[in-house]
């Protein structure tokens, strides 16, 4: 039996961006790989080659106390670039790429344990606003240099390590069907029934959970997230994957408006009820059931 | 003829809602506030639509012993016609006379 519910894999995008692609060995292979930026390629090559190698860049110490300010803006500029953070033993912990290196380093030293942030090496392209490919190529060349020397990626860049770049994006919204072109083998009502019973907490909202299209949906998502609830979301406005859901769900739940929150297969209510339960401190108990 | 549609067409939605809720729920207090202006430009609100969003606060002895979901359903059920004719969303506070103090 096939189960027509599909989840998006978009949340793996962050991890994918850390995957190391083979370096473009020659300018010609670069043009093959990135035809649209052919025009800018010579400039990009110049800036990358102008950046020092990871091993040759000089480390800038990061003060241990968060109250102490970072070294001057010449050594850690508030500009686009790549950077590597080293622990007190001089081992590379994380290789980063940023539109504002100074702000990123500042962010790391606040969030990451101090024994991982002792110094930073920085490479800043000459241009004020370098092309993204300049930055990614610089990052790749440092990463390849490090892997060639040590045989592994820095700990903070290994997939699943959230010390430096935080947990992956919010989970994707669930979809009832793979798309409108697919002929459903079971009634939509049955799909809804299965979905709310197989997921402990389900919020049917207008828009995606990362960008709700309605203030009430937004409030419900905010409350659930604030309570650390692990919930599934379904975008009832997604006509491609959830066609017909709006009307069918109203009948299924005997509830005429959205958002709708289900816990353990039962409708708990909409925005008013969830808000009121949150105010009374009743939500935690509900989600522990 | 405009006049032949009867009185319900002349009444505003707010007034019709008041009638329905008041008589069915024997409400001891009933506030109906039109907040449609807060949702102007809302994706689901069609051009020039008004009376689409309301805040309703209703105190009724009939809510006694009913869960929040059931109370909201009672209100929604009374307003089915309105929900099917352009009423888009209502925010509901449904209490019993006993709960008023809390």
PDB file of N, CA and C in Angstrom, chain B residues 26 32 46 80 82 100-101:
ATOM      1  N   UNK B  26     -29.480  32.596  25.505  1.00  0.00           N
ATOM      2  CA  UNK B  26     -30.007  33.320  26.665  1.00  0.00           C
ATOM      3  C   UNK B  26     -28.867  34.064  27.363  1.00  0.00           C
ATOM      4  N   UNK B  32     -20.488  42.315  20.735  1.00  0.00           N
ATOM      5  CA  UNK B  32     -20.110  41.977  19.366  1.00  0.00           C
ATOM      6  C   UNK B  32     -19.385  43.181  18.778  1.00  0.00           C
ATOM      7  N   UNK B  46     -12.520  39.654   0.270  1.00  0.00           N
ATOM      8  CA  UNK B  46     -12.667  40.154  -1.096  1.00  0.00           C
ATOM      9  C   UNK B  46     -12.803  41.673  -1.085  1.00  0.00           C
ATOM     10  N   UNK B  80     -23.847  29.588  11.396  1.00  0.00           N
ATOM     11  CA  UNK B  80     -23.528  28.876  10.158  1.00  0.00           C
ATOM     12  C   UNK B  80     -23.902  29.688   8.919  1.00  0.00           C
ATOM     13  N   UNK B  82     -24.164  32.831   8.551  1.00  0.00           N
ATOM     14  CA  UNK B  82     -23.266  33.977   8.371  1.00  0.00           C
ATOM     15  C   UNK B  82     -21.911  33.510   7.839  1.00  0.00           C
ATOM     16  N   UNK B 100     -17.421  34.384  35.483  1.00  0.00           N
ATOM     17  CA  UNK B 100     -17.150  35.795  35.218  1.00  0.00           C
ATOM     18  C   UNK B 100     -16.067  36.369  36.110  1.00  0.00           C
ATOM     19  N   UNK B 101     -16.115  35.984  37.377  1.00  0.00           N
ATOM     20  CA  UNK B 101     -15.137  36.558  38.304  1.00  0.00           C
ATOM     21  C   UNK B 101     -13.719  36.129  38.012  1.00  0.00           C
TER      22      UNK B 101
END
